[in-house]
XYZ file of C-alpha atoms in Angstrom:
675
model
C 58.071 13.501 -4.126
C 61.046 15.406 -2.665
C 62.492 18.368 -4.544
C 65.922 19.866 -4.324
C 66.777 23.081 -2.520
C 66.972 25.108 -5.699
C 63.578 23.947 -6.895
C 62.156 24.587 -3.429
C 63.459 28.161 -3.432
C 61.962 28.667 -6.870
C 58.611 27.438 -5.549
C 58.671 30.032 -2.763
C 59.455 32.791 -5.226
C 56.774 31.602 -7.620
C 54.105 32.114 -4.962
C 55.079 35.774 -4.714
C 54.618 36.631 -8.367
C 51.645 36.313 -10.639
C 53.480 34.793 -13.587
C 56.182 32.088 -13.382
C 59.480 32.901 -15.009
C 58.925 30.448 -17.852
C 55.197 30.921 -18.320
C 54.090 29.678 -21.698
C 56.993 27.255 -22.156
C 55.724 24.027 -23.662
C 56.025 20.987 -21.374
C 58.158 18.171 -22.737
C 56.587 14.741 -23.066
C 54.478 12.986 -20.442
C 56.516 14.328 -17.485
C 55.904 17.953 -18.434
C 59.678 18.519 -18.361
C 60.930 21.481 -16.356
C 57.426 22.930 -16.406
C 56.054 19.814 -14.745
C 58.824 20.019 -12.131
C 57.688 23.553 -11.321
C 54.106 22.353 -10.867
C 55.364 19.844 -8.296
C 57.531 22.460 -6.596
C 54.605 24.850 -6.399
C 52.318 22.207 -4.927
C 54.828 20.682 -2.501
C 56.543 23.880 -1.415
C 55.496 26.502 1.163
C 51.933 27.760 0.772
C 50.421 31.198 1.435
C 48.318 29.836 4.303
C 49.532 27.772 7.241
C 46.289 26.110 8.294
C 42.867 24.805 7.279
C 39.590 25.850 8.893
C 36.765 23.290 8.728
C 33.062 24.005 9.118
C 31.230 20.736 9.679
C 27.749 19.792 8.426
C 26.833 23.122 6.890
C 23.174 22.918 5.712
C 22.325 23.734 2.082
C 18.595 23.853 1.349
C 17.472 22.704 -2.102
C 14.544 24.157 -4.016
C 12.264 21.291 -2.920
C 13.098 21.820 0.759
C 15.562 18.926 1.100
C 18.630 19.843 3.139
C 22.048 18.627 2.023
C 25.014 18.705 4.385
C 28.467 19.971 3.482
C 31.911 20.294 5.029
C 33.640 23.544 4.106
C 37.459 23.666 4.129
C 38.896 27.192 4.051
C 42.447 28.569 3.986
C 43.447 29.687 7.480
C 46.332 30.767 9.680
C 48.149 28.495 12.111
C 45.384 29.010 14.675
C 42.886 27.776 12.042
C 41.234 31.196 11.735
C 39.886 31.408 8.178
C 41.073 34.081 5.805
C 38.795 37.035 5.179
C 39.732 37.029 1.496
C 37.300 35.656 -1.053
C 38.813 32.612 -2.768
C 38.078 30.333 -5.714
C 36.023 27.342 -4.565
C 36.198 23.676 -5.549
C 33.104 21.500 -5.023
C 32.956 17.731 -4.606
C 29.669 15.818 -4.488
C 29.988 12.383 -2.861
C 27.691 9.440 -2.014
C 30.308 7.811 0.232
C 29.671 10.273 3.071
C 31.871 13.279 3.582
C 32.858 11.597 6.835
C 34.983 9.178 4.780
C 36.554 12.101 2.898
C 37.286 13.836 6.199
C 38.902 10.762 7.732
C 40.953 10.140 4.590
C 42.075 13.764 4.522
C 43.003 13.645 8.206
C 45.330 10.696 7.575
C 46.730 11.779 4.202
C 47.517 15.284 5.474
C 48.683 14.434 9.001
C 52.238 15.655 9.729
C 53.187 12.310 11.297
C 50.848 9.732 9.744
C 51.345 10.869 6.149
C 55.167 10.497 6.104
C 54.871 7.159 7.894
C 52.253 5.932 5.396
C 54.384 7.071 2.451
C 57.423 5.343 3.922
C 55.561 2.061 4.364
C 54.045 2.257 0.881
C 57.436 2.988 -0.669
C 58.933 -0.023 1.108
C 56.452 -2.492 -0.381
C 58.127 -4.378 -3.225
C 56.286 -7.583 -4.099
C 57.085 -7.796 -7.799
C 57.341 -11.384 -8.947
C 55.264 -12.745 -6.071
C 51.741 -14.218 -6.289
C 50.361 -11.027 -4.695
C 52.241 -8.519 -6.828
C 49.047 -6.442 -7.128
C 49.585 -5.097 -3.613
C 52.531 -3.163 -5.044
C 50.155 -1.253 -7.336
C 47.943 -0.292 -4.391
C 51.027 0.794 -2.442
C 52.068 2.970 -5.384
C 48.663 4.657 -5.314
C 49.311 5.639 -1.699
C 52.945 6.562 -2.335
C 52.061 8.717 -5.334
C 49.157 10.397 -3.505
C 46.448 9.707 -6.043
C 44.099 9.234 -3.099
C 44.262 12.951 -2.345
C 41.998 13.562 -5.318
C 39.384 11.388 -3.590
C 39.747 12.998 -0.170
C 40.596 16.655 0.522
C 44.064 17.918 -0.343
C 44.987 20.330 2.462
C 47.920 21.627 0.404
C 45.428 22.736 -2.230
C 43.337 24.514 0.415
C 46.419 26.153 1.954
C 47.368 27.424 -1.505
C 44.266 29.605 -1.532
C 41.233 27.503 -2.443
C 38.086 26.775 -0.471
C 36.854 23.200 -0.836
C 33.238 22.158 -0.266
C 32.414 18.456 0.106
C 28.696 17.672 -0.062
C 26.805 14.456 0.676
C 24.517 13.889 -2.308
C 20.802 13.589 -1.630
C 19.901 10.464 0.308
C 23.492 9.643 1.372
C 25.757 10.602 4.240
C 24.082 13.138 6.527
C 21.967 14.696 3.736
C 18.205 14.354 3.693
C 16.204 12.844 0.847
C 16.174 9.613 -1.136
C 19.284 8.618 -3.070
C 18.610 9.502 -6.709
C 21.641 7.722 -8.272
C 22.781 10.255 -10.909
C 19.246 11.076 -12.023
C 17.577 14.423 -12.707
C 16.908 15.528 -9.132
C 20.465 14.811 -8.053
C 21.795 16.697 -11.062
C 19.568 19.669 -10.218
C 20.949 19.549 -6.666
C 24.498 19.938 -7.966
C 23.602 23.045 -9.947
C 21.850 24.495 -6.885
C 24.861 23.710 -4.684
C 27.151 25.514 -7.124
C 24.833 28.521 -7.077
C 24.779 28.495 -3.257
C 28.580 28.309 -3.103
C 29.007 31.207 -5.524
C 26.923 33.434 -3.220
C 28.810 32.733 -0.002
C 30.884 35.503 1.578
C 34.071 33.427 1.304
C 33.688 32.649 -2.406
C 34.872 34.905 -5.217
C 32.397 33.236 -7.583
C 34.998 31.265 -9.556
C 34.136 27.598 -9.191
C 35.772 24.283 -10.006
C 34.781 20.693 -9.352
C 36.924 17.722 -8.380
C 36.643 14.131 -7.235
C 36.921 10.499 -8.250
C 34.456 8.034 -9.794
C 30.948 9.016 -8.632
C 32.165 12.544 -7.962
C 33.750 12.611 -11.414
C 30.519 11.547 -13.111
C 28.767 14.278 -11.171
C 31.222 16.812 -12.619
C 30.447 15.760 -16.182
C 26.711 15.994 -15.499
C 27.088 19.446 -13.946
C 29.359 20.830 -16.652
C 26.999 19.795 -19.447
C 24.410 22.171 -17.929
C 26.833 25.101 -18.083
C 26.023 26.521 -14.629
C 27.067 30.085 -13.922
C 30.434 30.348 -12.215
C 31.725 26.874 -13.062
C 35.042 27.438 -14.820
C 36.978 24.144 -14.705
C 36.554 20.484 -13.799
C 39.052 17.728 -12.998
C 37.137 14.416 -13.246
C 39.210 11.398 -12.201
C 37.817 8.122 -13.614
C 34.438 9.474 -14.776
C 31.725 7.347 -16.339
C 29.477 8.499 -19.140
C 26.894 6.101 -20.529
C 26.419 4.179 -17.288
C 24.279 1.416 -18.784
C 27.056 0.479 -21.200
C 29.846 1.187 -18.718
C 28.897 -0.798 -15.613
C 25.181 -1.613 -15.359
C 24.855 -3.789 -18.445
C 27.960 -3.784 -20.666
C 26.976 -5.564 -23.855
C 23.616 -6.321 -22.228
C 25.135 -8.428 -19.445
C 24.530 -7.430 -15.840
C 27.716 -6.172 -14.153
C 27.550 -8.647 -11.282
C 31.172 -8.223 -10.281
C 30.707 -4.577 -9.344
C 27.069 -3.558 -8.911
C 26.045 -5.683 -5.898
C 29.110 -4.710 -3.871
C 28.857 -1.044 -4.828
C 25.135 -0.786 -4.050
C 25.764 -2.505 -0.724
C 28.550 -0.048 0.080
C 26.492 3.080 -0.562
C 23.253 1.734 0.919
C 25.147 0.721 4.074
C 27.106 3.924 4.591
C 24.036 6.104 4.018
C 22.522 4.530 7.153
C 25.374 5.745 9.385
C 23.829 8.484 11.563
C 25.328 11.745 12.697
C 26.378 10.632 16.160
C 27.315 14.152 17.250
C 23.765 15.352 16.587
C 22.412 12.475 18.654
C 24.549 13.593 21.589
C 23.785 17.313 21.406
C 20.042 17.005 20.760
C 20.015 18.198 17.126
C 19.345 14.826 15.475
C 17.632 15.185 12.082
C 14.449 13.107 12.234
C 13.637 13.825 8.585
C 16.966 12.186 7.711
C 15.792 9.050 9.501
C 12.344 9.120 7.851
C 13.973 9.430 4.415
C 16.261 6.473 5.096
C 13.333 4.334 6.240
C 11.448 5.305 3.094
C 14.092 3.786 0.795
C 16.771 1.837 2.675
C 17.847 -0.356 -0.274
C 18.000 1.889 -3.323
C 18.193 -0.005 -6.642
C 18.180 -3.405 -4.961
C 14.713 -4.190 -6.430
C 16.070 -3.679 -9.963
C 19.130 -5.779 -9.180
C 17.057 -8.640 -7.768
C 14.662 -8.456 -10.716
C 17.570 -8.744 -13.146
C 18.872 -11.804 -11.308
C 15.596 -13.570 -10.515
C 12.902 -12.736 -13.102
C 12.379 -15.969 -15.078
C 11.115 -14.664 -18.429
C 10.534 -11.510 -20.472
C 6.756 -11.210 -19.830
C 7.468 -11.184 -16.093
C 9.987 -8.340 -16.189
C 8.759 -5.680 -13.710
C 8.411 -2.018 -14.629
C 11.418 -0.897 -12.604
C 13.666 -3.191 -14.656
C 11.910 -2.372 -17.932
C 12.834 1.276 -17.358
C 16.497 0.325 -17.646
C 15.769 -1.488 -20.904
C 14.094 1.481 -22.623
C 16.013 4.313 -24.250
C 13.412 6.941 -23.305
C 13.262 6.210 -19.562
C 14.390 8.645 -16.858
C 17.478 6.693 -15.776
C 18.647 5.898 -19.323
C 18.320 9.540 -20.380
C 19.744 10.952 -17.142
C 22.759 8.646 -17.295
C 23.971 9.976 -20.655
C 26.972 12.329 -20.385
C 26.045 14.923 -23.047
C 29.721 15.826 -23.068
C 29.224 17.664 -26.357
C 27.607 20.435 -24.259
C 30.643 20.981 -22.008
C 32.384 24.334 -22.508
C 34.631 24.616 -19.417
C 38.241 23.389 -19.369
C 38.185 19.665 -18.575
C 40.981 17.251 -17.730
C 39.799 13.625 -17.806
C 41.929 11.019 -16.074
C 41.096 7.375 -16.813
C 42.667 4.031 -17.549
C 42.638 1.160 -20.014
C 41.383 -1.163 -17.250
C 39.167 1.279 -15.406
C 35.463 0.566 -14.928
C 34.652 3.455 -17.270
C 37.151 2.983 -20.110
C 34.218 2.762 -22.517
C 33.230 6.387 -21.888
C 36.415 8.241 -20.963
C 37.804 8.451 -24.485
C 34.384 9.067 -26.033
C 33.692 11.977 -23.693
C 37.071 13.561 -24.354
C 36.516 13.404 -28.107
C 32.975 14.778 -27.807
C 33.878 17.853 -25.736
C 33.867 20.798 -28.198
C 37.010 22.489 -26.873
C 40.431 22.969 -28.388
C 43.157 20.556 -27.203
C 44.830 21.992 -24.154
C 41.580 23.336 -22.754
C 40.510 19.695 -22.773
C 42.980 16.970 -21.891
C 42.997 13.209 -21.570
C 45.303 11.043 -19.471
C 44.877 7.262 -19.740
C 46.939 5.035 -17.461
C 47.167 1.262 -17.245
C 45.693 0.875 -13.763
C 42.365 -0.189 -12.326
C 39.632 1.842 -10.681
C 41.203 1.507 -7.234
C 44.779 2.252 -8.282
C 44.286 5.983 -8.787
C 47.424 7.643 -10.134
C 49.688 4.806 -9.030
C 53.143 4.853 -10.606
C 52.970 8.571 -11.447
C 55.653 10.777 -9.964
C 56.665 13.049 -12.815
C 59.945 11.158 -13.092
C 61.073 8.104 -15.046
C 58.884 9.173 -17.963
C 55.588 9.230 -16.033
C 53.085 12.090 -15.813
C 53.180 14.320 -12.727
C 51.270 13.140 -9.676
C 47.523 13.624 -9.847
C 47.436 16.067 -6.920
C 50.118 18.120 -8.677
C 48.186 18.146 -11.959
C 44.987 19.068 -10.149
C 46.639 22.072 -8.507
C 48.165 23.205 -11.811
C 44.820 22.784 -13.595
C 42.885 24.903 -11.125
C 45.668 27.501 -10.888
C 45.438 27.961 -14.648
C 41.670 28.206 -14.968
C 40.517 29.586 -11.594
C 43.450 31.911 -10.850
C 44.569 32.757 -14.408
C 48.184 31.720 -13.689
C 49.848 30.955 -17.073
C 51.711 27.918 -15.791
C 51.793 25.972 -19.063
C 49.378 23.207 -18.069
C 47.194 24.078 -21.056
C 50.162 23.136 -23.257
C 50.549 19.731 -21.631
C 49.433 16.680 -23.608
C 46.777 17.138 -24.831
C 46.591 13.319 -24.858
C 48.907 11.470 -22.477
C 48.784 7.685 -22.736
C 50.384 4.715 -21.028
C 51.133 2.547 -24.030
C 50.601 -1.038 -22.918
C 53.815 -2.997 -23.343
C 55.790 0.227 -23.473
C 56.185 3.598 -21.758
C 54.040 6.729 -21.423
C 53.631 8.703 -24.644
C 52.162 12.053 -25.692
C 49.802 12.406 -28.644
C 47.729 15.068 -30.364
C 44.617 12.886 -30.414
C 43.168 9.480 -29.644
C 43.057 7.261 -31.579
C 46.504 8.414 -32.632
C 46.946 9.575 -36.211
C 48.533 7.278 -38.767
C 46.646 4.082 -37.925
C 45.498 1.758 -40.708
C 42.389 -0.340 -40.271
C 43.004 -3.978 -41.121
C 41.013 -7.183 -40.972
C 42.597 -10.313 -39.576
C 40.567 -13.490 -40.031
C 39.722 -16.169 -37.469
C 40.480 -19.659 -38.747
C 40.771 -23.227 -37.495
C 44.352 -23.896 -38.613
C 46.326 -24.569 -35.399
C 48.809 -21.894 -34.401
C 50.487 -24.370 -32.017
C 50.754 -21.637 -29.374
C 47.739 -22.432 -27.187
C 47.502 -26.192 -26.545
C 45.682 -25.380 -23.297
C 42.719 -23.760 -25.086
C 39.485 -25.492 -26.059
C 40.604 -24.944 -29.652
C 43.854 -23.416 -30.855
C 43.112 -21.500 -34.057
C 44.918 -18.950 -36.181
C 44.638 -15.241 -36.969
C 45.628 -14.527 -40.566
C 45.639 -11.834 -43.220
C 44.146 -14.179 -45.790
C 40.561 -15.354 -45.605
C 40.360 -19.016 -44.442
C 38.790 -21.470 -46.859
C 37.769 -24.143 -44.366
C 34.226 -24.881 -43.283
C 32.840 -26.360 -40.121
C 32.123 -25.258 -36.574
C 34.202 -24.338 -33.573
C 32.307 -24.985 -30.346
C 32.699 -23.328 -26.969
C 30.675 -23.916 -23.793
C 30.090 -21.525 -20.889
C 32.757 -21.837 -18.211
C 33.789 -20.161 -14.979
C 37.548 -19.799 -15.431
C 37.151 -16.109 -16.327
C 37.061 -15.515 -12.564
C 40.836 -15.720 -13.063
C 41.190 -13.041 -15.725
C 41.927 -9.408 -16.378
C 38.204 -8.811 -16.945
C 37.530 -10.104 -13.437
C 40.155 -7.731 -12.062
C 38.721 -4.842 -14.057
C 35.117 -5.454 -13.001
C 36.062 -5.717 -9.332
C 37.767 -2.308 -9.611
C 41.179 -3.940 -9.286
C 40.552 -6.073 -6.196
C 41.317 -9.317 -8.046
C 44.379 -7.721 -9.643
C 46.185 -8.650 -6.444
C 46.869 -11.933 -8.229
C 48.915 -11.162 -11.362
C 48.818 -14.808 -12.402
C 45.237 -14.089 -13.445
C 45.179 -10.371 -14.227
C 48.329 -10.342 -16.358
C 48.223 -13.812 -17.903
C 45.123 -15.202 -19.580
C 46.331 -18.773 -19.960
C 44.199 -20.003 -17.056
C 41.034 -18.420 -18.459
C 41.916 -19.644 -21.964
C 41.138 -23.195 -20.854
C 37.513 -22.046 -21.421
C 38.243 -20.230 -24.700
C 38.656 -20.546 -28.424
C 41.947 -18.867 -29.285
C 43.055 -17.410 -32.618
C 46.732 -16.440 -32.755
C 48.796 -14.685 -35.402
C 52.324 -15.377 -36.553
C 55.076 -13.483 -34.678
C 55.334 -9.798 -35.572
C 58.525 -9.180 -37.573
C 58.623 -5.532 -36.488
C 57.019 -3.464 -33.730
C 53.605 -1.946 -34.345
C 51.044 -0.036 -32.311
C 47.363 -0.678 -31.770
C 45.537 2.597 -31.133
C 41.772 2.912 -30.909
C 38.673 0.755 -30.605
C 38.697 -2.847 -31.830
C 35.802 -4.854 -33.234
C 35.406 -8.626 -33.396
C 32.896 -9.773 -36.015
C 31.632 -13.327 -35.542
C 29.518 -15.647 -37.659
C 27.724 -17.535 -34.895
C 25.301 -20.413 -34.447
C 23.374 -21.096 -31.249
C 21.485 -24.162 -30.102
C 19.084 -21.890 -28.182
C 17.332 -18.566 -28.712
C 20.008 -16.646 -26.847
C 23.659 -16.755 -25.852
C 26.516 -14.672 -24.517
C 29.739 -13.855 -26.355
C 32.945 -12.376 -24.954
C 36.134 -11.569 -26.839
C 39.543 -10.282 -25.813
C 42.549 -8.942 -27.711
C 45.787 -10.306 -26.294
C 49.510 -9.668 -26.657
C 51.260 -13.061 -26.626
C 54.920 -12.920 -25.599
C 57.555 -15.342 -26.927
C 57.454 -17.217 -23.586
C 53.713 -17.878 -24.099
C 52.325 -15.338 -21.657
C 48.977 -14.083 -22.983
C 48.171 -10.571 -21.733
C 44.748 -9.072 -22.344
C 44.931 -5.524 -23.684
C 41.237 -5.065 -24.495
C 37.940 -6.886 -24.099
C 34.219 -6.707 -24.828
C 31.011 -8.712 -24.664
C 27.488 -8.864 -26.055
C 24.360 -10.847 -25.312
C 23.367 -12.323 -28.645
C 19.722 -11.207 -28.636
C 20.809 -7.635 -27.778
C 23.216 -7.402 -30.721
C 21.190 -4.720 -32.556
C 23.371 -1.680 -33.293
C 22.500 1.972 -32.861
C 23.629 3.061 -36.315
C 23.607 6.750 -35.343
C 26.349 6.118 -32.767
C 28.190 3.142 -34.258
C 31.350 3.991 -36.206
C 32.217 2.341 -39.516
C 35.468 1.961 -41.444
C 36.085 3.068 -45.039
C 35.245 -0.445 -46.266
C 31.970 -0.498 -44.331
C 33.251 -2.656 -41.482
C 31.881 -1.906 -38.062
C 34.866 -0.616 -36.083
C 33.224 0.740 -32.918
C 29.781 -0.797 -32.333
C 27.216 0.699 -29.967
C 24.360 -1.660 -29.117
C 20.879 -0.276 -28.471
C 20.411 -2.582 -25.442
C 16.628 -2.327 -25.326
C 13.861 -4.918 -25.138
C 12.176 -3.243 -28.101
C 15.126 -4.045 -30.373
C 15.817 -7.502 -28.975
C 16.305 -10.176 -31.652
C 16.016 -13.779 -30.520
C 18.214 -16.241 -32.357
C 16.833 -19.035 -34.473
C 18.534 -22.214 -33.211
C 20.835 -23.679 -35.855
C 20.723 -20.617 -38.109
C 23.948 -18.601 -38.616
C 23.801 -15.093 -37.135
C 26.502 -12.436 -37.418
C 27.222 -10.069 -34.576
C 29.826 -7.517 -33.577
C 31.648 -7.417 -30.244
C 33.095 -4.000 -29.550
C 36.291 -4.146 -27.497
C 37.287 -1.256 -25.265
C 39.593 1.350 -26.800
C 43.254 0.640 -26.208
C 46.776 1.845 -26.865
C 49.446 -0.855 -27.029
C 52.830 -1.623 -28.530
C 53.248 -5.114 -29.976
C 56.961 -5.828 -29.951
C 58.895 -7.915 -32.504
C 58.443 -11.624 -31.831
C 55.116 -11.067 -30.055
C 51.826 -12.273 -31.485
C 48.265 -10.977 -31.547
C 45.541 -13.243 -30.222
C 41.753 -13.148 -30.087
C 40.110 -15.172 -27.326
C 36.409 -16.022 -27.570
C 34.394 -17.143 -24.533
C 30.772 -18.133 -23.936
C 30.699 -16.644 -20.421
C 32.466 -13.824 -18.586
C 31.954 -14.080 -14.830
C 32.198 -11.798 -12.908
C 32.414 -9.111 -15.614
C 28.899 -9.901 -16.732
C 25.977 -12.273 -16.512
C 22.991 -12.160 -18.888
C 19.756 -10.952 -17.331
C 17.956 -13.940 -15.862
C 15.278 -14.175 -18.615
C 17.994 -14.186 -21.277
C 20.164 -16.589 -19.313
C 17.210 -18.964 -19.031
C 16.655 -18.787 -22.785
C 20.307 -19.577 -23.440
C 20.077 -22.710 -21.312
C 23.857 -22.366 -20.939
C 24.143 -24.497 -24.045
C 27.279 -24.727 -26.197
C 27.819 -21.927 -28.723
C 29.431 -22.177 -32.149
C 31.454 -20.099 -34.576
C 30.437 -21.134 -38.067
C 33.401 -21.224 -40.473
C 32.310 -20.075 -43.906
C 34.522 -18.354 -46.531
C 31.470 -16.387 -47.653
C 30.681 -15.182 -44.119
C 34.053 -15.079 -42.358
C 34.734 -14.092 -38.786
C 37.349 -11.389 -38.303
C 38.809 -8.727 -36.060
C 39.204 -5.164 -37.318
C 42.302 -3.568 -35.787
C 43.780 -0.025 -35.910
C 47.477 -0.686 -36.613
C 50.434 1.632 -37.178
C 51.978 -1.003 -39.474
C 49.658 -3.483 -41.201
C 50.284 -7.172 -40.713
C 51.619 -8.748 -43.896
């Protein structure tokens, strides 16, 4: 983003004084107003240091003797001589090898390549074409969200040291990849301690990074390590079983195999320089040979084990609440006491946890903040420039956040938000909380009366305020058309969002769905919060798989998914200590236990009620638009039941039993009830 001469001059002056001229002024709306413009000017303007000094492959020895490798980026002069001043330090832990971060930083901060890349990205305009999704990826590059994944040299030149560390068992670090578990979490705390004791560190520490590195921040902050004073997690997960491993009890086949392959492949890339200079780390090689395919055994067991008695111990551990991975993968965000800004999205891989973690952090709004966009996991910060009603760029927000909490600069970022939301179907908005205040919980009932809006569906039903009086069954069979859906795009981190005909219009997938559609909305109303679909079901087998989506149906018939969820029928048991209930006793935000111990097989032919929790959402339903619930019996590639449960289901047809005494309904948080 280019700034005018006046703003640029102001940025230079602001680096020479401790307090900006308008410190404490409240930002206005999602853009941050004039305060947000000053954040951008400060980040994009001249910096105190002209260069960056890089120390490659610095060894950090852990308490068990394992050596991790780090790249250290320090503020320097034009000759790349590092400053002698002690600086605040920002730590990123990555499994994707710091080599990738270094290469990304080299391109994104190159004086020639960066402007050329931004120019190309800005020139891409494919709206209205079958590959419109490429525009979103181009916006991510144009709006520099990728700098929060790599290393932002402007941040370093502003007076921060950055330390990028390969987590145990990945990159050039020794050890066996521990995948977010206790030993890896202990490593992070030890790395922070090591950093705080280095001659170039002033002991004030922050953490940054995207996805895996964001999860690592949450896990570190909940341990309250000495010196850690702020974190900036971009797209962090929390309860990883429910987020990506087994959402609703279904294996996340669209993401897990590709992700495990990515990390297990890149961790085998050797340090070529050490091979050439005779310093090759033979322990690194021995550790890689010891466990070359981390978590593949569990993945194969989930896909291939034929029945429950044959489930191996390594898979059973993921299906027990008291196991090491299940316990280690919980966020414990209620223990976080350092300022935290969480950036996520309604179609991110970790939407399930991002809002929950924000609400659980016991800090006052401002010291904790939440930004939820409408992108996917790969489209980090796309469409954010601080203009046209959008939030400031992510790299700008990151700089402002660390300036406030690591340098004590009262720049007003703690008065931003505290909740900044892209309202689906509308613009960005600012709120005091999420779900937003003023919502009314309302049931809408699923019935078989045709709405005459979805002739393409398996059955076109209605969504009404009044309880239907009809009886009978609505039948749906497993299908594969959800490969062309927003859920498919979400589970593949946005890769399939290249095709908006699938990601932004559910009418193809609805050929495999039961649809239930309301009358047109006479006035606009918002949906804000989690949604629950309660179904009275009948199966012809001992197990089945249910998926539901909440859609906004436009007057031209386009059906856009705004939220979705799924549950394997036998894993429907709720954790009542975590599940949220409405004033009338309705389940409004179900949390399934997802354990073998609480598994409940269905009795074929017998009605069974279950709740399908949809991801939290924020949307505006405009006048003339309709609400729709889609119900599917399969959800590839978002999920696939574990092989034993899939075998029990036999992929047989599934039924919704219509019964006035046991109705099926959706419970919605609405700003204006449907009449």
